[in-house]
PDB file of C-alpha atoms in Angstrom:
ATOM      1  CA  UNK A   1       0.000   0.000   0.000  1.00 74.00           C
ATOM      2  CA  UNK A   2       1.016   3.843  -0.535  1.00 85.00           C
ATOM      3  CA  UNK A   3       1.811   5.484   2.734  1.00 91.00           C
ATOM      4  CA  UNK A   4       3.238   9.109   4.129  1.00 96.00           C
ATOM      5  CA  UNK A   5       4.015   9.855   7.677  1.00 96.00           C
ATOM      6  CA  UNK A   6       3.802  13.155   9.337  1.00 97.00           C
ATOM      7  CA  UNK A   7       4.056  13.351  13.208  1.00 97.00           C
ATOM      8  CA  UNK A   8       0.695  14.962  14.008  1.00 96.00           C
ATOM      9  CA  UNK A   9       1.086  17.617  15.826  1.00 97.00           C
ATOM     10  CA  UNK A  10       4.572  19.688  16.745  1.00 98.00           C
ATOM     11  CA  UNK A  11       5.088  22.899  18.791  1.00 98.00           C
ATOM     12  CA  UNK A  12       7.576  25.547  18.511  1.00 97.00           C
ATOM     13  CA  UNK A  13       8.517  29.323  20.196  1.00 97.00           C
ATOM     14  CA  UNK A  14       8.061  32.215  18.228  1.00 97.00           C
ATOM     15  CA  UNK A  15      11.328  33.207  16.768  1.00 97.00           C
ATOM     16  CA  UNK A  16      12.625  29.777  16.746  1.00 97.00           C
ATOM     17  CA  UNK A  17      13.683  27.290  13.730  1.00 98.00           C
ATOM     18  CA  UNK A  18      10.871  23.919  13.205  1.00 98.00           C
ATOM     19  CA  UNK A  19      11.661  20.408  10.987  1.00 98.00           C
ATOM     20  CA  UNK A  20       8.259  18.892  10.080  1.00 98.00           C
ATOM     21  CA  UNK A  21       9.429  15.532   8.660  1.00 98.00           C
ATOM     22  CA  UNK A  22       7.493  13.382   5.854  1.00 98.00           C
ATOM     23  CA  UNK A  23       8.223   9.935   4.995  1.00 98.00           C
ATOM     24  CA  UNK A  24       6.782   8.338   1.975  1.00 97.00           C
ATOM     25  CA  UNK A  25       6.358   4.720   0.542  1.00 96.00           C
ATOM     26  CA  UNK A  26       4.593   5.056  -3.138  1.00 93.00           C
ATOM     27  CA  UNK A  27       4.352   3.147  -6.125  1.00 90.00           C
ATOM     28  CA  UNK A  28       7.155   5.446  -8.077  1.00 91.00           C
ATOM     29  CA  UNK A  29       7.869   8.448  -7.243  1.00 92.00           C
ATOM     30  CA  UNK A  30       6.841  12.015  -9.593  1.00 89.00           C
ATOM     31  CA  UNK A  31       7.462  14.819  -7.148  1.00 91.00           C
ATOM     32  CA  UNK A  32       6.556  15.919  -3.338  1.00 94.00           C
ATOM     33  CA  UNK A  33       4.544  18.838  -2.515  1.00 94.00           C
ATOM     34  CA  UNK A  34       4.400  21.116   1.071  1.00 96.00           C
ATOM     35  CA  UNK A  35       1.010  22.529   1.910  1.00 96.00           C
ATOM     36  CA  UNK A  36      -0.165  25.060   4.047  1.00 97.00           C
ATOM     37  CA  UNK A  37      -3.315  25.165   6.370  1.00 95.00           C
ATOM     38  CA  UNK A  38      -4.715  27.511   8.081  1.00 94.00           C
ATOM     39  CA  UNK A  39      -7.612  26.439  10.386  1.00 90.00           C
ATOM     40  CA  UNK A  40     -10.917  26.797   8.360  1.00 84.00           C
ATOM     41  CA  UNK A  41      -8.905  27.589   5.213  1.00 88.00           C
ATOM     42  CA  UNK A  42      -8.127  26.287   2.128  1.00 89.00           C
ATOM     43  CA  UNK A  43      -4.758  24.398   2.134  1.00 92.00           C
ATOM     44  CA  UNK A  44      -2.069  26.853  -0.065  1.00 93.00           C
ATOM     45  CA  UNK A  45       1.291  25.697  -1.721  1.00 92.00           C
ATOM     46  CA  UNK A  46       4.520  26.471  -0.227  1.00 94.00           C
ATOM     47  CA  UNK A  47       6.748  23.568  -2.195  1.00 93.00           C
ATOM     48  CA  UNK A  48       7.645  22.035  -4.854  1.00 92.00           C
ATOM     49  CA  UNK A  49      10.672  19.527  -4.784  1.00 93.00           C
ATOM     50  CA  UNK A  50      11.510  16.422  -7.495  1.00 92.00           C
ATOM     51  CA  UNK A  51      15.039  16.400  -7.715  1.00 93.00           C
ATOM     52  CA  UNK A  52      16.701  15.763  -4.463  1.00 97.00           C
ATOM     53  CA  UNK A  53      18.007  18.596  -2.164  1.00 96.00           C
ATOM     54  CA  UNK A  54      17.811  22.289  -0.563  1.00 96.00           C
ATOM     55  CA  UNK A  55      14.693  24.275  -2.057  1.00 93.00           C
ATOM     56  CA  UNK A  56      14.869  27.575  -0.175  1.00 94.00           C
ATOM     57  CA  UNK A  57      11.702  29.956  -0.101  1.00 90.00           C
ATOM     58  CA  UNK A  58      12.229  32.825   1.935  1.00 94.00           C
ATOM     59  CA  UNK A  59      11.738  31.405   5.941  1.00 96.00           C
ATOM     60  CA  UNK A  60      10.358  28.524   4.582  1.00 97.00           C
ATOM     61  CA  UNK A  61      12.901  25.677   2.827  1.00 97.00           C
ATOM     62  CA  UNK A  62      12.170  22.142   1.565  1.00 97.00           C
ATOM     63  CA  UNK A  63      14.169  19.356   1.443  1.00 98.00           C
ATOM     64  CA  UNK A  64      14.298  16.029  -0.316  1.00 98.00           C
ATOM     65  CA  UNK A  65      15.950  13.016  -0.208  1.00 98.00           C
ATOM     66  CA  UNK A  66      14.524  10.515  -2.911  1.00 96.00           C
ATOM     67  CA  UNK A  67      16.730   7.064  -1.956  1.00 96.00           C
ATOM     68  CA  UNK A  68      15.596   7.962   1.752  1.00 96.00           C
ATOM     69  CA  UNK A  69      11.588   8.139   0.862  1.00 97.00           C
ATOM     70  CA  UNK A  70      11.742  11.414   3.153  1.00 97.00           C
ATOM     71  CA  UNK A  71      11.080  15.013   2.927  1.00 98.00           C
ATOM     72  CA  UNK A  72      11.090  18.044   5.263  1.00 98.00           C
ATOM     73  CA  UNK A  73       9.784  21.418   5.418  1.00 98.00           C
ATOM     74  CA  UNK A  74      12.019  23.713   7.225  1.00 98.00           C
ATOM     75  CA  UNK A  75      10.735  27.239   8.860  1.00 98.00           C
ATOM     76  CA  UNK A  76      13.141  29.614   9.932  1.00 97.00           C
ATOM     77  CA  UNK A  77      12.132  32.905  11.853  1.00 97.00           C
ATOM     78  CA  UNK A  78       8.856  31.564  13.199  1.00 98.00           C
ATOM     79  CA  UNK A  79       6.005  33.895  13.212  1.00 97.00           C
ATOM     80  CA  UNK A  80       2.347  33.170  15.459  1.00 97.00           C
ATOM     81  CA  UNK A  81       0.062  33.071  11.932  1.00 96.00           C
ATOM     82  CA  UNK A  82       2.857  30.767  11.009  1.00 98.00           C
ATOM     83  CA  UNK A  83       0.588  28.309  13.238  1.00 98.00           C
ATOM     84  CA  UNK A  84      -0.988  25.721  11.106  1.00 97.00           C
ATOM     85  CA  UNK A  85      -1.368  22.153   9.777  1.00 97.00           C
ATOM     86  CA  UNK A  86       1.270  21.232   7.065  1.00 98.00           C
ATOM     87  CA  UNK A  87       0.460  18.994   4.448  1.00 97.00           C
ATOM     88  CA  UNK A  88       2.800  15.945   2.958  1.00 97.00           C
ATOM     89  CA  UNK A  89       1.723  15.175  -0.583  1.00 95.00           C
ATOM     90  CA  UNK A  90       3.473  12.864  -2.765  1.00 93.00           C
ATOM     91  CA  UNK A  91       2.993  12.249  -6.752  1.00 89.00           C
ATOM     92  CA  UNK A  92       2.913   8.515  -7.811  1.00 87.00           C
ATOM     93  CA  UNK A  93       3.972   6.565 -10.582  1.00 85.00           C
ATOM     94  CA  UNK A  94       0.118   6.957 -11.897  1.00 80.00           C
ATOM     95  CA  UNK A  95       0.709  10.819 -11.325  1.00 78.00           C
ATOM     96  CA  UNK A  96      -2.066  10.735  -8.618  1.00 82.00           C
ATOM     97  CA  UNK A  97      -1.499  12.823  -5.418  1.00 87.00           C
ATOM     98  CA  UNK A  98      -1.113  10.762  -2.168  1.00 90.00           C
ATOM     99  CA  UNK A  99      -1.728  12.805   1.015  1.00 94.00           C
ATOM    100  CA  UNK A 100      -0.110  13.109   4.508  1.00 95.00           C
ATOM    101  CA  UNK A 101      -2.610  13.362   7.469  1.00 95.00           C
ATOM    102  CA  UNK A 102      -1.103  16.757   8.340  1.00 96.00           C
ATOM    103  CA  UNK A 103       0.950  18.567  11.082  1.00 97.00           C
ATOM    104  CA  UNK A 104      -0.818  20.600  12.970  1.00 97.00           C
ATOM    105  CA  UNK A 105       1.918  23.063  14.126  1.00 98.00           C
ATOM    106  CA  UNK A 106       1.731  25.097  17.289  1.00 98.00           C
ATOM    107  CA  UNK A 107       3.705  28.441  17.888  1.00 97.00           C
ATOM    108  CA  UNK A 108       4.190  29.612  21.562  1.00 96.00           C
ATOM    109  CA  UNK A 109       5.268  33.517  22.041  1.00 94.00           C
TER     110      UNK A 109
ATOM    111  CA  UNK B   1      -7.974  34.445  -2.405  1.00 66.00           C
ATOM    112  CA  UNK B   2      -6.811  31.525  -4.203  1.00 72.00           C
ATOM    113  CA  UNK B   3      -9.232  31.887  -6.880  1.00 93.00           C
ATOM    114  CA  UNK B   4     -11.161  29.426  -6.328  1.00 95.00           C
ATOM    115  CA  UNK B   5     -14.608  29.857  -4.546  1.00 96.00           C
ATOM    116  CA  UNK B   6     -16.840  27.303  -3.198  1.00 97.00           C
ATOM    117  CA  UNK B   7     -20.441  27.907  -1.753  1.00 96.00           C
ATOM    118  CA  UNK B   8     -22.206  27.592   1.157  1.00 96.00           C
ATOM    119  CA  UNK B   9     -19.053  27.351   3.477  1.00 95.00           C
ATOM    120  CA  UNK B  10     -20.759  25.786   5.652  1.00 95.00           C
ATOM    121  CA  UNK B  11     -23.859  23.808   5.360  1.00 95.00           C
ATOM    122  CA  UNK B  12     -26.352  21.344   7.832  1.00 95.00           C
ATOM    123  CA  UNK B  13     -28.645  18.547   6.018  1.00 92.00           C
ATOM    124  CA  UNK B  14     -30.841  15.867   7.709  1.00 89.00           C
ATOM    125  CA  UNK B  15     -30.162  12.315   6.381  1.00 87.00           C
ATOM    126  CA  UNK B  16     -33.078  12.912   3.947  1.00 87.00           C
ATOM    127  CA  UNK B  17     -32.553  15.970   2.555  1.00 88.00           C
ATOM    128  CA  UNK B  18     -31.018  16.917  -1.151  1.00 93.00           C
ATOM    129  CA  UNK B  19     -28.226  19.798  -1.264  1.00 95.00           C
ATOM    130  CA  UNK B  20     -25.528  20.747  -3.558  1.00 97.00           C
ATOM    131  CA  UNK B  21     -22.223  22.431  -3.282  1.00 98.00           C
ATOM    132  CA  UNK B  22     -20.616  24.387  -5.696  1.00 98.00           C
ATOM    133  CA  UNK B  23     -17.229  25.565  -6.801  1.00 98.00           C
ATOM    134  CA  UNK B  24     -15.980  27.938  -9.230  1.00 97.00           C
ATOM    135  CA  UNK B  25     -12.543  28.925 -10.180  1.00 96.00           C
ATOM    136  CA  UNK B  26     -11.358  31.870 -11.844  1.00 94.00           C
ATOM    137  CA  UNK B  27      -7.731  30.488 -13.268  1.00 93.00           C
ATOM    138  CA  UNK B  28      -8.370  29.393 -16.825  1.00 93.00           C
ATOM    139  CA  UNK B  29      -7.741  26.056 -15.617  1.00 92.00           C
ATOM    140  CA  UNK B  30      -8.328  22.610 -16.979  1.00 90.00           C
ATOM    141  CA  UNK B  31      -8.727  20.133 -13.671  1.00 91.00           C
ATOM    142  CA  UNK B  32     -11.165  20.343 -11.207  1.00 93.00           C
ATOM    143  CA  UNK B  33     -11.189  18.100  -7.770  1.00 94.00           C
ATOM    144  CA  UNK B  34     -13.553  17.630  -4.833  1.00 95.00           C
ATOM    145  CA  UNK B  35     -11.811  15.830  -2.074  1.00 95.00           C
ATOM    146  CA  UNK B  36     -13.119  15.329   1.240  1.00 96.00           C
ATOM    147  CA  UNK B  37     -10.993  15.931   4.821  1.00 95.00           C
ATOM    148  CA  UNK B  38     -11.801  14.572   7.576  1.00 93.00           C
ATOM    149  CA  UNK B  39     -10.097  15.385  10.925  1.00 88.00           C
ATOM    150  CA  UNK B  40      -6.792  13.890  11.490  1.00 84.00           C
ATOM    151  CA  UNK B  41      -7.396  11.694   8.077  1.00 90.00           C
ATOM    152  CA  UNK B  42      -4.991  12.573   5.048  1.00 91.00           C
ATOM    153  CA  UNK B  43      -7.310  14.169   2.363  1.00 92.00           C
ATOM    154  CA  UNK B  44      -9.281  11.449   0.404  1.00 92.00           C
ATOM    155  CA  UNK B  45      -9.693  12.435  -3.235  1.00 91.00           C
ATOM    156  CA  UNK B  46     -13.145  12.101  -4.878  1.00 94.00           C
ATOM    157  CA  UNK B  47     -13.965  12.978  -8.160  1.00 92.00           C
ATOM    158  CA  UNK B  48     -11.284  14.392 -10.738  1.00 90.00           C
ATOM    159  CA  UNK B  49     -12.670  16.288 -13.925  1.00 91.00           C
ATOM    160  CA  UNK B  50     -10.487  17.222 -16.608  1.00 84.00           C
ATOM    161  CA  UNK B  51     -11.826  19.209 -19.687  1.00 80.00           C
ATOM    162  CA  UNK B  52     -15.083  18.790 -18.157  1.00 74.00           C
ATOM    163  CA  UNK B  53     -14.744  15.042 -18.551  1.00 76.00           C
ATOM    164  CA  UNK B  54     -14.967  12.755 -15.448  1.00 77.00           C
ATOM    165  CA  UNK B  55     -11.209  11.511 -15.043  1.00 74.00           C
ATOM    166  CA  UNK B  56     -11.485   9.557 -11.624  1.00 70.00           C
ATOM    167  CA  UNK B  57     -13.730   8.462  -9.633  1.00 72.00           C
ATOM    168  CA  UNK B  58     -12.046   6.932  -6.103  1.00 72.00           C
ATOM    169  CA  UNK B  59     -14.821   4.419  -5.127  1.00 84.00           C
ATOM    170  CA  UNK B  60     -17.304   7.143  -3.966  1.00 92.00           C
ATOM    171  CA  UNK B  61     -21.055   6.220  -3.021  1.00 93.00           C
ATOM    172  CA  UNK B  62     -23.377   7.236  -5.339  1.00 92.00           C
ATOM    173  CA  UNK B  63     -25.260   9.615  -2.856  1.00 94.00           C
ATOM    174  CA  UNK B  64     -22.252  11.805  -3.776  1.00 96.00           C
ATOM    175  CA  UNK B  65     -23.330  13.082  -7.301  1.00 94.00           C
ATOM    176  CA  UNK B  66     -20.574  15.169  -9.477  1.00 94.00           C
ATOM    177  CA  UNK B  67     -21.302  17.242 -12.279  1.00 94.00           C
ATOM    178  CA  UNK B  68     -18.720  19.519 -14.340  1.00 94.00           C
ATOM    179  CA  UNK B  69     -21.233  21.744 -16.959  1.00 93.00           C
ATOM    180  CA  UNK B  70     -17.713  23.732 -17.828  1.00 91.00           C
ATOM    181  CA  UNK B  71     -14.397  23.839 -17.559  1.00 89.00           C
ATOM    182  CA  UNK B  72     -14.717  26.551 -14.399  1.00 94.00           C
ATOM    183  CA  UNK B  73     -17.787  25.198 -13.079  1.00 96.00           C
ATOM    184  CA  UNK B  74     -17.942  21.978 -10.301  1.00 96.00           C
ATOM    185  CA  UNK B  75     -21.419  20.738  -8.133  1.00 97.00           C
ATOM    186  CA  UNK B  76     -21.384  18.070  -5.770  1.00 97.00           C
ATOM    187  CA  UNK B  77     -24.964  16.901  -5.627  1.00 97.00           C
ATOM    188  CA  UNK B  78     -25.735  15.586  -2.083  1.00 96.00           C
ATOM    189  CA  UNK B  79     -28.855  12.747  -1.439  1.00 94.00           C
ATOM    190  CA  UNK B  80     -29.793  10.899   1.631  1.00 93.00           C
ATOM    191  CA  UNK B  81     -26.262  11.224   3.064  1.00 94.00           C
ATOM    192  CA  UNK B  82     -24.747   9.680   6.385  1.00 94.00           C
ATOM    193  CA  UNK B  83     -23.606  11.206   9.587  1.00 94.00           C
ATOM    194  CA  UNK B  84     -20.363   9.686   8.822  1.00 94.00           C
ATOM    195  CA  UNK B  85     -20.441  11.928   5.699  1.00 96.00           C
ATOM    196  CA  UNK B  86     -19.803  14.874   8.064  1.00 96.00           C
ATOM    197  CA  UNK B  87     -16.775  16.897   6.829  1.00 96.00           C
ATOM    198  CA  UNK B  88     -14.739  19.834   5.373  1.00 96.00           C
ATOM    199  CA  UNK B  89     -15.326  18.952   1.259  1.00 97.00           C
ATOM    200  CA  UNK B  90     -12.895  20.542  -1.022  1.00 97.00           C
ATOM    201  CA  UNK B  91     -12.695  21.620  -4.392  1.00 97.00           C
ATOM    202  CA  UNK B  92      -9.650  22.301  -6.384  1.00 95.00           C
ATOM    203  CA  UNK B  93      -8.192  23.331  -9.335  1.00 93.00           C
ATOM    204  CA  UNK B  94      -5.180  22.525 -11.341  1.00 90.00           C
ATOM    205  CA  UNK B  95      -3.918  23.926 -14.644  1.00 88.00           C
ATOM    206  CA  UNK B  96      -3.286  20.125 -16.280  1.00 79.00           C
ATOM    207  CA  UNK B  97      -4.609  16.898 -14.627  1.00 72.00           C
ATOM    208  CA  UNK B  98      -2.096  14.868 -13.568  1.00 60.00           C
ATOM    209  CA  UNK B  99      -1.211  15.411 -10.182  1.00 50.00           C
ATOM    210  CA  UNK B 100       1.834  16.532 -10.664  1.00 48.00           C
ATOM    211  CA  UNK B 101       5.477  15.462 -11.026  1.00 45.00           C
ATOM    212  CA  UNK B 102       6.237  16.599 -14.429  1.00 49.00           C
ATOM    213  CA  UNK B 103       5.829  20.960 -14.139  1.00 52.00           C
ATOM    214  CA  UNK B 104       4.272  23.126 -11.650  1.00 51.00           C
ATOM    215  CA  UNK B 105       1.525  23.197 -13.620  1.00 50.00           C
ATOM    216  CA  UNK B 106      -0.405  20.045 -12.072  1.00 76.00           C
ATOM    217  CA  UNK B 107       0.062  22.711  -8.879  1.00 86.00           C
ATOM    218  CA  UNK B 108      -3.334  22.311  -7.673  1.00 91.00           C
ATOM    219  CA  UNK B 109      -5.138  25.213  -5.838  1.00 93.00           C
ATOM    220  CA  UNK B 110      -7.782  24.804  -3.167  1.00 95.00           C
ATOM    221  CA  UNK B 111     -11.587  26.526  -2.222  1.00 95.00           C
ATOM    222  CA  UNK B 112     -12.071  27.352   0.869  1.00 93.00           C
ATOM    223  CA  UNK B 113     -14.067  24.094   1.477  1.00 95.00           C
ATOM    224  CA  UNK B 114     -17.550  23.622   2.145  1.00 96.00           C
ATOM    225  CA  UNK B 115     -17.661  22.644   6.175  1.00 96.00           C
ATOM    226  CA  UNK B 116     -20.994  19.800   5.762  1.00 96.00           C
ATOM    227  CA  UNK B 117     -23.025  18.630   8.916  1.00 95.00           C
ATOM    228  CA  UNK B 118     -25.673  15.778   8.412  1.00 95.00           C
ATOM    229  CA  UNK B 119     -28.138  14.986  10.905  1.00 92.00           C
TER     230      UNK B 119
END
């Protein structure tokens, strides 16, 4: 079966640096998307990674290691509306989008 | 604003009852999606349209009715539904179908989700 892992739920201070972690077991492999949730919001893109390595997007940097089936999303600077669930998503061999449950992501002042 | 609009945000329905929700995006795009989210569950895709032609179609019960009349245009017709129907459905749009993988254009963009109760 397909499968991504994202803890569910992390907390971090205000000001510091969080890893949310995603591991993935697909059939194939055709790219690895970060999402953004606000509570009662639509989720909104923040990544984009197929080729292994640093992506780096302002606070927010993305990471991926293809041999390793793992991924993280890196936030630098942490900011309160930075609290929010973060979405895994990863693009199979069919080219279908396999989801992550979501991090819900706390921020403490 | 994503660009994508979905109405009523948030709707209640008694097990009997016939509703529909809609979505409309404003991107010039090709793909449409309605997924459902439940809490703490990964999102569970439903229905994929591209070119107004039904691509996918993950196993859904047919009390969960889609219909695509144009390429910016997506209903979910709803009929004698389930309390364990209760959850945030989402539409979303994408410029290509695919999912992604080959360009950023499979980049799909989200409503703000229609938050359904049933009774």
């Amino acid at each position: 079966g397909q499968n991504i892992d994202q803890p569910t739920e992390m907390t971090a201070t205000e000001g510091a640096i969080v890893q949310i972690n995603c591991t993935y077991q697909t059939s194939g492999f055709n790219g690895l998307f970060w999402y953004q949730q606000h509570a009662g919001e639509a989720p909104t893109f923040l990544s984009y990674n197929v080729l292994d390595g640093l992506e780096e997007k302002g606070r927010f940097s993305s990471f991926l290691s293809r041999s390793k089936g793992y991924s993280y999303l890196l936030l630098k600077e942490l900011q309160m509306k930075d609290s929010a669930s973060y979405l895994c998503a990863v693009v199979d061999s069919n080219y279908q989008l396999i989801w992550g449950a979501g991090t819900k992501l706390i921020i403490k002042p | 604003e994503t660009g994508v609009t979905q109405t009523p945000r948030h709707l209640v329905m008694g097990m009997t009852n016939k509703k529909s929700l809609k979505c409309e995006q404003h991107l010039g795009h090709n793909a449409m999606y309605w997924y459902k989210q439940s809490a703490k569950k990964p999102l569970e895709l439903m229905f994929v349209y591209n070119f107004k032609e039904q691509t996918e179609n993950n196993s859904v019960p047919s009390r969960f009715s889609p219909e695509c009349p144009n390429s910016s245009h997506l209903f979910l017709h709803l009929h004698t539904l389930q309390p364990e129907d209760s959850a945030l459905y989402l539409c979303a749009s994408s410029q290509d179908w695919g999912g992604g993988g080959r360009d950023s254009q499979e980049t799909q963009y989200f409503g703000p989700g229609t938050r359904l109760l049933v009774l």
